[in-house]
Short mmCIF file of C-alpha atoms in Angstrom, two decimals:
data_model
loop_
_atom_site.label_atom_id
_atom_site.label_comp_id
_atom_site.label_asym_id
_atom_site.label_seq_id
_atom_site.Cartn_x
_atom_site.Cartn_y
_atom_site.Cartn_z
CA MET A 1 -0.44 -0.10 0.23
CA GLY A 2 2.76 2.06 0.80
CA GLY A 3 4.55 1.85 -2.93
CA PRO A 4 6.85 -0.37 -4.89
CA ARG A 5 9.25 -2.73 -2.67
CA ASP A 6 12.53 -1.37 -1.57
CA GLU A 7 14.74 -4.14 -3.76
CA ASP A 8 17.95 -1.55 -3.84
CA PRO A 9 20.72 -2.74 -1.40
CA PRO A 10 22.36 -0.18 1.05
CA ILE A 11 25.09 2.23 -0.34
CA VAL A 12 27.94 3.13 1.11
CA LEU A 13 28.51 7.17 1.93
CA ASP A 14 31.27 7.34 3.67
CA MET A 15 34.17 4.69 5.38
CA ASN A 16 36.83 5.50 7.89
CA PRO A 17 39.63 4.92 7.11
CA GLU A 18 38.87 4.94 3.49
CA ASN A 19 39.34 1.84 1.21
CA GLN A 20 42.76 1.19 -0.04
CA SER A 21 44.22 3.30 2.69
CA LEU A 22 47.94 3.32 3.35
CA ASN A 23 49.74 3.60 6.84
CA THR A 24 46.78 3.38 9.11
CA LYS A 25 46.12 1.29 12.47
CA PRO A 26 42.36 2.29 13.20
CA GLU A 27 40.97 1.53 16.32
CA GLU A 28 37.60 1.43 15.24
CA ILE A 29 36.29 1.25 11.89
CA ILE A 30 33.17 3.33 10.98
CA ILE A 31 30.88 3.53 7.66
CA THR A 32 28.07 5.08 6.81
CA PHE A 33 25.30 3.94 4.37
CA ASP A 34 22.51 5.95 2.82
CA GLU A 35 20.00 4.24 4.63
CA TYR A 36 19.06 2.18 7.94
CA ILE A 37 20.70 -1.09 8.37
CA LYS A 38 20.68 -4.33 10.49
CA LEU A 39 23.39 -6.91 11.02
CA ASP A 40 23.15 -10.75 9.57
CA ASN A 41 25.02 -13.02 11.53
CA ALA A 42 27.84 -10.67 11.71
CA ASN A 43 30.44 -12.64 13.42
CA LYS A 44 29.87 -15.52 10.56
CA ASN A 45 29.62 -13.29 8.03
CA ILE A 46 32.08 -10.63 8.28
CA LEU A 47 35.58 -12.09 7.30
CA ILE A 48 38.56 -10.62 8.56
CA THR A 49 42.03 -11.28 6.84
CA PRO A 50 44.84 -11.69 8.00
CA ARG A 51 43.70 -13.34 11.30
CA ILE A 52 42.84 -11.28 14.40
CA ASN A 53 41.66 -11.95 17.79
CA LYS A 54 37.54 -11.61 16.57
CA ASP A 55 36.61 -12.05 20.55
CA GLU A 56 37.96 -9.09 21.34
CA VAL A 57 36.27 -7.13 18.11
CA ILE A 58 32.77 -5.58 19.10
CA ILE A 59 30.51 -4.87 15.73
CA THR A 60 27.09 -2.73 16.19
CA ALA A 61 24.59 -1.31 13.56
CA LEU A 62 23.13 2.05 14.43
CA LYS A 63 20.63 3.83 12.43
CA ASN A 64 22.40 3.99 9.40
CA THR A 65 26.08 3.21 10.67
CA LEU A 66 28.35 0.47 11.26
CA VAL A 67 30.77 0.57 13.92
CA ILE A 68 33.59 -1.93 14.37
CA GLU A 69 35.49 -1.31 17.62
CA LEU A 70 38.75 -3.61 16.99
CA ASN A 71 40.31 -3.39 20.40
CA GLN A 72 43.63 -4.64 19.45
CA GLU A 73 46.71 -3.65 18.09
CA LEU A 74 47.27 -4.54 14.12
CA GLU A 75 50.63 -5.78 12.92
CA ASP A 76 52.67 -3.69 11.15
CA SER A 77 53.46 -3.44 7.37
CA THR A 78 50.52 -5.69 6.72
CA THR A 79 47.36 -5.47 4.52
CA TYR A 80 44.02 -6.14 6.19
CA VAL A 81 40.87 -7.14 4.28
CA PHE A 82 37.45 -6.90 5.80
CA ASN A 83 34.86 -8.86 3.57
CA PHE A 84 31.41 -8.37 4.77
CA GLN A 85 29.63 -10.96 2.25
CA LYS A 86 26.00 -10.35 3.06
CA SER A 87 25.99 -9.12 6.37
CA ILE A 88 25.08 -5.86 6.03
CA GLN A 89 21.10 -5.70 4.65
CA ASP A 90 18.67 -2.70 4.57
CA LEU A 91 16.53 -2.41 7.62
CA SER A 92 13.09 -2.89 5.91
CA GLU A 93 13.31 -5.33 3.16
CA GLY A 94 16.89 -7.37 4.39
CA ASN A 95 18.80 -6.57 0.87
CA PRO A 96 22.12 -6.98 1.46
CA ALA A 97 25.14 -4.67 0.58
CA GLU A 98 26.78 -6.19 -2.66
CA ASN A 99 30.40 -6.50 -2.87
CA LEU A 100 31.49 -4.96 0.10
CA LYS A 101 35.08 -4.86 1.15
CA LEU A 102 37.61 -2.70 2.98
CA VAL A 103 40.96 -3.02 2.35
CA PHE A 104 43.70 -0.84 4.30
CA SER A 105 47.62 -1.51 5.04
CA THR A 106 49.23 -0.60 8.08
CA GLY A 107 52.44 0.11 5.84
CA GLN A 108 53.33 1.72 2.96
CA THR A 109 51.74 -0.78 0.39
CA ILE A 110 48.61 -3.02 -0.27
CA ASP A 111 49.32 -6.51 -0.90
CA SER A 112 47.66 -8.05 -3.63
CA LEU A 113 48.64 -11.55 -4.29
CA THR A 114 46.14 -14.24 -4.75
CA PHE A 115 45.06 -17.82 -4.10
CA SER A 116 42.35 -19.41 -5.89
CA GLY A 117 40.85 -22.56 -7.07
CA SER A 118 38.03 -25.36 -6.47
CA VAL A 119 36.50 -27.31 -3.69
CA ASN A 120 34.86 -30.63 -4.23
CA ASN A 121 33.14 -32.76 -1.41
CA TYR A 122 33.51 -36.37 -2.00
CA PHE A 123 30.80 -37.73 0.20
CA PRO A 124 28.45 -34.54 0.84
CA GLY A 125 25.77 -34.98 3.63
CA ARG A 126 22.15 -33.47 2.66
CA ASN A 127 22.71 -30.50 4.97
CA ASP A 128 26.32 -29.88 3.63
CA LYS A 129 26.71 -27.09 1.58
CA LEU A 130 29.91 -25.66 -0.13
CA GLU A 131 29.07 -22.00 0.65
CA ASP A 132 29.91 -23.26 4.17
CA ALA A 133 33.13 -24.19 3.50
CA ILE A 134 36.74 -22.39 4.61
CA VAL A 135 39.99 -22.58 2.92
CA GLY A 136 42.43 -21.18 4.96
CA LEU A 137 46.15 -20.20 4.70
CA TYR A 138 48.94 -20.53 7.90
CA PRO A 139 52.46 -19.16 7.60
CA ILE A 140 54.88 -21.77 7.75
CA ASP A 141 56.36 -20.67 10.82
CA ASP A 142 52.86 -20.85 12.36
CA THR A 143 52.82 -23.45 15.31
CA THR A 144 48.87 -23.84 15.11
CA ASP A 145 46.90 -25.74 12.05
CA VAL A 146 43.62 -26.26 10.81
CA PHE A 147 42.03 -28.30 13.99
CA ILE A 148 43.74 -25.86 16.58
CA ALA A 149 43.13 -22.16 15.41
CA PRO A 150 41.61 -19.97 12.57
CA PRO A 151 44.21 -19.41 9.75
CA TYR A 152 45.86 -16.55 9.15
CA TYR A 153 44.15 -15.89 5.66
CA LEU A 154 41.04 -17.26 4.87
CA THR A 155 37.72 -17.08 2.69
CA GLN A 156 34.44 -18.77 2.00
CA VAL A 157 33.71 -20.97 -0.61
CA ASP A 158 30.88 -19.98 -3.29
CA THR A 159 28.05 -22.10 -4.61
CA ALA A 160 29.92 -23.42 -7.36
CA GLY A 161 33.03 -24.63 -5.43
CA ARG A 162 34.85 -21.83 -6.25
CA PHE A 163 37.31 -19.53 -3.81
CA ASN A 164 39.40 -16.83 -3.91
CA ILE A 165 41.91 -15.50 -1.14
CA THR A 166 42.89 -11.53 -1.98
CA ASN A 167 45.50 -9.22 -0.73
CA ILE A 168 48.27 -12.04 0.58
CA LYS A 169 51.38 -10.90 1.65
CA ALA A 170 53.88 -12.86 -0.45
CA GLY A 171 55.93 -15.74 1.51
CA GLN A 172 55.24 -19.71 2.52
CA TYR A 173 51.88 -20.96 3.75
CA LEU A 174 49.97 -24.36 4.25
CA ALA A 175 46.79 -24.81 2.78
CA TYR A 176 43.47 -26.20 4.04
CA ALA A 177 40.00 -26.31 3.36
CA TRP A 178 36.99 -27.67 5.45
CA GLN A 179 33.43 -27.73 6.11
CA ASP A 180 33.02 -25.21 8.76
CA ASP A 181 29.58 -26.57 10.25
CA ASN A 182 30.08 -24.63 13.69
CA ASN A 183 31.57 -21.76 12.26
CA SER A 184 34.48 -21.97 14.70
CA LEU A 185 36.53 -21.22 11.62
CA LYS A 186 38.61 -24.13 12.53
CA ALA A 187 38.14 -28.00 11.33
CA GLU A 188 36.81 -30.47 14.08
CA TYR A 189 38.97 -33.50 14.23
CA LYS A 190 35.88 -36.22 14.47
CA SER A 191 32.84 -34.60 12.64
CA GLU A 192 33.82 -32.08 9.80
CA ALA A 193 35.18 -32.66 6.28
CA PHE A 194 38.65 -31.28 5.36
CA ASP A 195 41.48 -31.49 2.89
CA PHE A 196 44.98 -30.27 3.12
CA ILE A 197 47.63 -29.57 0.82
CA LYS A 198 50.93 -31.64 1.92
CA ASP A 199 53.37 -29.17 -0.30
CA THR A 200 54.45 -26.04 0.98
CA ILE A 201 52.91 -23.30 -1.03
CA SER A 202 55.54 -20.37 -2.08
CA ILE A 203 53.19 -17.30 -2.70
CA ASN A 204 55.40 -14.76 -4.65
CA GLN A 205 52.73 -14.48 -7.17
CA ASN A 206 48.77 -14.79 -8.08
CA ILE A 207 48.55 -18.94 -7.44
CA GLU A 208 45.48 -20.47 -9.47
CA GLY A 209 43.90 -23.71 -10.06
CA ILE A 210 44.43 -25.29 -6.56
CA HIS A 211 41.97 -27.76 -5.86
CA PHE A 212 40.40 -29.37 -2.78
CA ASN A 213 38.66 -32.52 -1.96
CA LEU A 214 36.63 -32.63 1.35
CA SER A 215 36.14 -35.69 3.12
CA LYS A 216 35.33 -36.88 6.73
CA GLY A 217 37.47 -39.33 8.79
CA ASP A 218 37.75 -39.26 12.47
CA GLN A 219 41.63 -38.31 12.78
CA ASN A 220 41.77 -39.37 16.37
CA PRO A 221 44.13 -42.37 16.81
CA ILE A 222 41.83 -45.72 17.82
CA ARG A 223 42.37 -46.09 21.67
CA LEU A 224 41.30 -49.20 24.01
CA LEU A 225 39.45 -47.23 27.07
CA ARG A 226 38.71 -49.89 29.39
CA SER A 227 37.97 -53.54 29.95
CA SER A 228 36.09 -55.47 31.96
CA PRO A 229 33.45 -58.49 32.72
CA THR A 230 29.89 -57.57 31.68
CA GLY A 231 27.74 -60.53 32.87
CA ALA A 232 29.18 -63.61 31.59
CA HIS A 233 31.00 -62.25 28.54
CA TYR A 234 33.96 -59.68 28.50
CA SER A 235 33.64 -56.07 27.00
CA ILE A 236 36.26 -54.08 25.35
CA VAL A 237 35.31 -50.40 25.52
CA LEU A 238 37.20 -48.09 22.46
CA ASN A 239 37.25 -44.38 21.65
CA LYS A 240 36.14 -45.67 18.02
CA SER A 241 34.99 -48.36 15.82
CA PRO A 242 37.45 -50.07 14.15
CA ILE A 243 37.80 -51.40 10.43
CA LYS A 244 39.59 -54.52 11.47
CA ILE A 245 40.06 -56.59 14.41
CA THR A 246 42.47 -59.42 15.22
CA LEU A 247 42.42 -61.71 18.25
CA GLU A 248 44.88 -64.51 19.13
CA ASN A 249 44.03 -66.88 21.52
CA GLU A 250 43.61 -70.46 20.71
CA GLN A 251 39.84 -70.84 21.71
CA VAL A 252 38.88 -67.77 19.30
CA GLY A 253 36.64 -69.27 16.32
CA LYS A 254 36.23 -72.51 19.00
CA ASP A 255 34.58 -71.92 22.13
CA ILE A 256 35.00 -68.08 21.96
CA PHE A 257 33.22 -65.67 19.66
CA TYR A 258 32.98 -61.96 19.83
CA SER A 259 30.59 -59.40 18.37
CA LEU A 260 31.27 -55.82 17.40
CA THR A 261 28.75 -53.10 18.51
CA ASP A 262 29.41 -49.39 18.34
CA LYS A 263 32.58 -48.80 19.95
CA ARG A 264 32.81 -51.80 21.96
CA ILE A 265 34.02 -55.40 21.33
CA ASN A 266 32.27 -58.53 23.29
CA LEU A 267 34.04 -61.61 23.60
CA TYR A 268 31.69 -64.65 24.61
CA SER A 269 32.52 -68.15 25.86
CA GLU A 270 30.34 -71.10 25.52
CA LYS A 271 30.81 -72.01 29.06
CA PRO A 272 32.67 -70.15 32.28
CA ILE A 273 36.11 -70.21 32.29
CA GLU A 274 37.91 -70.34 36.01
CA ASP A 275 41.16 -68.71 34.81
CA SER A 276 41.70 -65.71 32.81
CA LEU A 277 42.63 -65.66 29.33
CA ALA A 278 45.25 -63.76 27.71
CA PHE A 279 44.32 -62.00 24.16
CA ASN A 280 46.70 -60.50 21.94
CA ILE A 281 44.29 -57.55 20.33
CA GLN A 282 45.11 -55.68 17.16
CA LEU A 283 42.98 -52.96 15.94
CA GLN A 284 43.03 -50.82 13.23
CA ASP A 285 40.92 -47.63 12.00
CA SER A 286 39.61 -45.92 9.01
CA VAL A 287 42.26 -43.52 9.18
CA GLY A 288 45.21 -46.07 9.37
CA TYR A 289 45.92 -46.10 12.97
CA GLN A 290 46.81 -48.96 14.63
CA VAL A 291 46.51 -50.30 18.30
CA ASP A 292 48.43 -53.66 19.67
CA SER A 293 47.71 -54.60 23.19
CA LEU A 294 47.12 -57.58 25.45
CA ILE A 295 44.35 -58.27 27.80
CA TRP A 296 43.07 -60.98 30.16
CA ALA A 297 39.60 -61.55 29.87
CA LYS A 298 37.34 -63.46 32.29
CA PHE A 299 34.54 -65.52 32.31
CA GLU A 300 32.55 -66.00 34.92
CA GLU A 301 29.43 -67.48 36.09
CA SER A 302 26.64 -64.37 36.41
CA GLU A 303 23.34 -64.47 37.60
CA ARG A 304 22.69 -61.66 35.55
CA ARG A 305 20.10 -62.18 32.66
CA PRO A 306 21.59 -62.59 29.41
CA GLU A 307 20.43 -59.94 26.71
CA LYS A 308 17.84 -61.04 24.51
CA LEU A 309 18.69 -62.53 21.14
CA THR A 310 17.08 -60.22 17.85
CA ILE A 311 17.32 -60.62 14.47
CA MET A 312 17.87 -58.01 11.90
CA PRO A 313 17.04 -59.18 8.27
CA ASN A 314 18.10 -57.14 5.00
CA SER A 315 14.36 -57.71 3.79
CA GLY A 316 12.83 -55.58 1.01
CA LYS A 317 15.47 -56.36 -1.32
CA SER A 318 14.91 -57.43 -5.15
CA PHE A 319 16.52 -59.85 -6.61
CA TYR A 320 16.57 -62.23 -10.03
CA GLN A 321 17.87 -65.41 -9.31
CA ASP A 322 20.12 -65.60 -6.52
CA LEU A 323 18.50 -64.59 -3.08
CA PRO A 324 20.56 -61.91 -1.44
CA VAL A 325 19.31 -62.98 2.35
CA GLU A 326 21.55 -61.72 5.21
CA LEU A 327 20.58 -61.95 9.11
CA THR A 328 22.42 -59.89 11.32
CA PHE A 329 21.92 -61.11 15.23
CA ASN A 330 23.19 -59.15 18.03
CA LYS A 331 25.17 -62.00 19.49
CA PRO A 332 27.17 -65.01 18.26
CA LEU A 333 24.77 -67.88 16.92
CA LYS A 334 25.50 -71.48 18.64
CA SER A 335 23.41 -73.28 16.56
CA ILE A 336 20.10 -73.06 14.37
CA ASN A 337 17.18 -75.38 14.33
CA PHE A 338 16.71 -76.01 10.24
CA ASP A 339 13.10 -77.95 10.94
CA SER A 340 11.57 -74.04 11.08
CA LEU A 341 13.83 -72.28 8.50
CA TYR A 342 12.41 -72.38 5.10
CA LEU A 343 11.55 -69.81 2.04
CA ALA A 344 8.10 -69.60 1.47
CA TYR A 345 6.42 -68.54 -1.75
CA ASP A 346 2.90 -69.31 -1.64
CA THR A 347 0.43 -70.21 1.15
CA ALA A 348 1.33 -74.02 0.81
CA SER A 349 4.43 -74.17 -1.13
CA VAL A 350 8.10 -73.98 0.66
CA ILE A 351 11.51 -74.67 -0.13
CA PRO A 352 13.84 -76.00 3.06
CA ILE A 353 16.80 -73.95 3.99
CA THR A 354 20.04 -76.64 4.68
CA PRO A 355 23.04 -76.15 6.28
CA GLU A 356 24.81 -75.86 2.91
CA MET A 357 22.85 -72.52 2.14
CA LEU A 358 24.31 -71.13 5.17
CA SER A 359 27.73 -69.45 5.76
CA PHE A 360 28.78 -66.69 8.21
CA LYS A 361 30.22 -63.58 6.81
CA ASP A 362 33.08 -63.74 9.60
CA SER A 363 33.65 -67.08 11.51
CA LEU A 364 35.22 -65.61 14.50
CA ARG A 365 31.89 -63.52 14.93
CA ARG A 366 29.14 -65.95 13.59
CA ASP A 367 26.66 -62.92 13.97
CA ILE A 368 25.89 -62.28 10.29
CA LEU A 369 24.81 -65.26 8.17
CA ASN A 370 24.17 -65.38 4.93
CA ILE A 371 21.70 -67.71 2.83
CA LYS A 372 22.36 -68.34 -0.68
CA LEU A 373 19.70 -70.12 -2.63
CA SER A 374 18.77 -69.88 -6.40
CA VAL A 375 14.98 -69.23 -7.47
CA ALA A 376 14.38 -70.88 -10.68
CA ASP A 377 12.29 -68.81 -13.49
CA SER A 378 9.80 -71.61 -13.68
CA LEU A 379 8.02 -70.27 -10.20
CA PRO A 380 5.61 -67.81 -11.13
CA PHE A 381 5.69 -65.65 -7.61
CA ASP A 382 6.94 -62.31 -7.05
CA ILE A 383 7.12 -62.17 -3.26
CA PHE A 384 9.63 -64.80 -1.57
CA THR A 385 9.65 -64.81 2.33
CA VAL A 386 12.50 -66.55 4.44
CA LYS A 387 10.59 -67.57 7.48
CA ALA A 388 11.74 -68.91 10.73
CA ALA A 389 9.65 -69.92 14.24
CA ASP A 390 10.48 -68.49 17.35
CA SER A 391 13.33 -70.69 18.85
CA THR A 392 14.93 -71.28 15.10
CA PHE A 393 18.29 -69.82 16.76
CA ILE A 394 20.22 -69.79 19.77
CA ASP A 395 22.82 -67.96 20.76
CA ILE A 396 26.05 -68.13 22.62
CA GLU A 397 24.37 -67.39 25.78
CA GLY A 398 21.55 -69.92 25.27
CA GLN A 399 19.10 -67.54 23.98
CA TYR A 400 16.27 -68.28 21.65
CA ASN A 401 14.69 -65.82 19.51
CA GLU A 402 11.60 -64.76 20.89
CA GLU A 403 10.24 -63.43 17.98
CA LYS A 404 9.11 -65.39 14.56
CA LEU A 405 11.34 -64.08 11.29
CA SER A 406 9.14 -62.96 8.35
CA ALA A 407 11.64 -61.41 5.84
CA ASN A 408 10.43 -60.78 1.95
CA TYR A 409 12.18 -60.37 -1.09
CA LYS A 410 10.92 -59.37 -4.47
CA LYS A 411 11.83 -61.19 -7.46
CA LEU A 412 12.11 -59.62 -10.85
CA LYS A 413 11.18 -60.92 -14.40
CA ARG A 414 13.99 -60.97 -16.89
CA GLU A 415 11.91 -58.92 -19.42
CA THR A 416 12.27 -55.88 -17.11
CA LEU A 417 15.86 -56.11 -16.19
CA ALA A 418 18.05 -53.79 -18.39
CA ASP A 419 20.93 -55.89 -20.09
CA ALA A 420 24.05 -54.09 -19.02
CA ILE A 421 25.75 -50.68 -18.34
CA THR A 422 29.62 -50.62 -19.87
CA GLY A 423 32.03 -48.26 -19.35
CA THR A 424 35.90 -46.93 -19.16
CA ILE A 425 37.33 -44.99 -16.71
CA ALA A 426 39.67 -42.27 -17.94
CA ASN A 427 42.37 -40.43 -16.28
CA ALA A 428 43.21 -42.66 -13.32
CA GLU A 429 44.67 -45.95 -12.21
CA GLY A 430 43.28 -48.95 -10.69
CA PRO A 431 42.47 -50.77 -9.03
CA PHE A 432 38.55 -49.80 -8.84
CA ILE A 433 35.49 -49.91 -6.75
CA VAL A 434 32.60 -49.65 -8.96
CA GLN A 435 29.37 -48.93 -7.49
CA LEU A 436 26.24 -48.42 -8.78
CA LEU A 437 23.64 -46.12 -6.44
CA ASP A 438 19.88 -45.66 -6.96
CA SER A 439 18.48 -42.42 -7.22
CA LYS A 440 18.35 -41.99 -3.04
CA GLY A 441 21.87 -42.89 -3.01
CA ASP A 442 21.94 -46.45 -1.82
CA LEU A 443 24.56 -49.13 -2.97
CA LYS A 444 22.43 -51.15 -5.41
CA GLN A 445 25.64 -53.47 -6.99
CA GLU A 446 29.25 -53.30 -6.41
CA ALA A 447 32.33 -54.46 -8.60
CA TYR A 448 35.99 -54.41 -7.96
CA PHE A 449 38.55 -54.37 -10.56
CA ASP A 450 42.30 -55.12 -9.78
CA SER A 451 43.50 -54.30 -13.43
CA GLY A 452 42.20 -52.19 -16.68
CA ASN A 453 39.89 -49.42 -16.74
CA ASN A 454 36.90 -51.13 -18.10
CA PHE A 455 33.63 -51.85 -15.95
CA SER A 456 30.54 -53.61 -16.65
CA PHE A 457 27.11 -54.10 -14.52
CA ASN A 458 24.79 -56.61 -15.96
CA LEU A 459 20.91 -57.36 -15.53
CA ILE A 460 20.06 -54.18 -13.81
CA GLU A 461 16.66 -53.45 -12.44
CA ALA A 462 15.09 -50.88 -14.48
CA GLY A 463 15.27 -47.24 -12.51
CA THR A 464 17.79 -44.13 -12.35
CA TYR A 465 21.52 -44.66 -11.04
CA GLN A 466 24.43 -42.91 -10.52
CA ILE A 467 27.94 -44.62 -10.93
CA ARG A 468 30.68 -43.73 -8.44
CA ILE A 469 34.36 -44.93 -8.58
CA ILE A 470 36.58 -45.45 -5.88
CA GLU A 471 40.62 -45.37 -6.78
CA ASP A 472 41.70 -48.07 -4.69
CA THR A 473 45.18 -46.92 -4.39
CA ASN A 474 46.30 -49.39 -1.51
CA GLY A 475 44.42 -52.27 -2.83
CA ASN A 476 42.34 -53.22 0.52
CA HIS A 477 39.32 -52.94 -0.97
CA ARG A 478 37.61 -50.00 0.93
CA TRP A 479 37.69 -46.55 0.76
CA ASP A 480 40.60 -44.78 2.96
CA PRO A 481 40.03 -41.35 4.17
CA ALA A 482 42.82 -38.72 4.62
CA ASN A 483 45.24 -39.13 7.51
CA TYR A 484 46.50 -35.48 8.53
CA GLU A 485 49.25 -36.52 10.68
CA GLU A 486 51.02 -38.91 8.02
CA LYS A 487 49.73 -36.51 5.02
CA ARG A 488 48.20 -38.99 3.34
CA TYR A 489 45.39 -37.83 1.01
CA ALA A 490 42.13 -39.68 0.89
CA GLU A 491 41.61 -41.83 -1.99
CA ARG A 492 39.97 -40.45 -4.85
CA ILE A 493 36.46 -40.55 -5.88
CA PHE A 494 34.53 -39.56 -8.98
CA TYR A 495 31.26 -40.03 -10.88
CA TYR A 496 29.94 -40.38 -14.26
CA ILE A 497 28.67 -36.98 -15.76
CA ASP A 498 26.57 -36.86 -18.40
CA PRO A 499 28.37 -35.03 -21.27
CA GLU A 500 24.98 -33.56 -22.24
CA THR A 501 23.12 -32.73 -19.17
CA GLY A 502 25.99 -31.89 -16.39
CA ASN A 503 24.28 -34.43 -13.81
CA LYS A 504 25.15 -37.37 -12.76
CA ASN A 505 22.11 -39.42 -13.14
CA ILE A 506 21.67 -41.73 -15.84
CA SER A 507 18.08 -43.77 -16.73
CA ILE A 508 17.61 -47.39 -17.95
CA ARG A 509 14.82 -49.69 -19.03
CA GLY A 510 14.18 -53.02 -19.51
CA GLY A 511 15.92 -54.51 -22.30
CA TRP A 512 18.18 -51.48 -22.91
CA THR A 513 22.02 -51.53 -23.07
CA LEU A 514 24.06 -48.52 -22.18
CA GLU A 515 27.40 -48.81 -23.83
CA ASP A 516 30.90 -47.05 -23.71
CA LEU A 517 30.26 -44.62 -20.80
CA ILE A 518 32.97 -42.89 -20.23
CA ILE A 519 33.63 -41.40 -16.63
CA THR A 520 36.39 -38.98 -16.37
CA SER A 521 38.51 -38.67 -12.89
CA SER A 522 38.02 -35.43 -10.75
CA PRO A 523 40.76 -33.57 -10.14
CA LYS A 524 43.42 -34.96 -7.46
CA THR A 525 43.91 -32.42 -4.31
CA GLY A 526 46.56 -29.97 -5.05
CA GLN A 527 47.96 -27.28 -7.72
CA LYS A 528 47.87 -28.63 -11.58
CA SER A 529 51.95 -28.08 -11.48
CA ILE A 530 52.30 -30.02 -8.07
CA GLN A 531 49.92 -32.54 -8.14
CA ASN A 532 50.64 -36.35 -6.52
#
């Protein structure tokens, strides 16, 4: 009712000190605008380089004036940049001031060197945004790093993954990038994706073409926190979950088995043991840290009621001929009653499940059971159900499953399946882990290629997919994150990108074959001239 909406951003009328000023050490900064203003998360959105103590800085907006009280002595012969990004907005409509920067020097010259490039995220979460990522530089003689303190120079990444740090003083620096989820201006060991360049960067001219690949990996070395009897079994508590466990004792796999829950290894014995047993335990975490220790475990009589046996099936899976049944138990199994374990495909017809069809994923754990059987095309049914009565399974503590098992699997018809997806991986060296992901990002198929750059998937359910490549540099059949202490980069990950649409998705229908797809590798961490 009061006229057209105000869409004009605030305009600067005056700056004190003036932009590009020399030989100035202001105690406060005053910027006057042509209209009333407000601040939007100034502590996060106003980037100040090089590093100052932001805890001492007081930023206020009063009417049309912004006042920044520095409350600290600035360094000599240093160029300071205040990048306001979108933190200054008009009071009425929230229009941000555009491209607002203040640059001044405490010396006789303005530093003008730049450091620019791009940032990629290997496994972005749903809430991860590239514009929340930070790129920072630390002088080579700085005793801090990205996990300890904010960098000397920094900038935020834009929505397209680009960054540009300006007004840098010539020198040698260490470079980092990280997903700054908590706005602390430093990376978190456990929870934030990060990357680094292990080589010293000499900035005596503008540096371009730098690339970072962010990924998460808890950088704290794995440790044994404590161990003690818990009822009749023995528990080992860790600070993080291992990816590799080696237990050395002649009884392991015979009378003693173990399970792994969140940060806890549980040892189970089929019967109480009077004397303590020595176990040499070797653990490795996802980053590559290892621990080797000796523990003495007790397996005593206990009146404590054992935990109930539970089953988690991978129900809901689709299959063509080979049924992909996997049953996960919370404890090692001791025995199975096969009379009450079968595959049902109508109200009256069943296929008995026999011992030959079963195998444990790990014979030392006996907590993940795979059932392997094929279903003939001649059976004209869509849904097949693995059934088990209560008391079918008995665990090592003598507990039976109290709930019945009923896990459904959908059989696909041959005519609805796509024939194949084939392609070539360019500009990369194997071994490769090649993964076919559905539209939700869930893994549908995976293949491992020790040599060569060609890949293929056959008999695929119609749908929309993505193809992800993991460059398995060390050949251990899994992706390895970065190890900061050892200055080892994360193994490279990249996707098939449709050359016409520019996106990752590919669609395939029944009877189709997609041939000769070319997957081009993404840049490695570093600069083109110093790539490893």
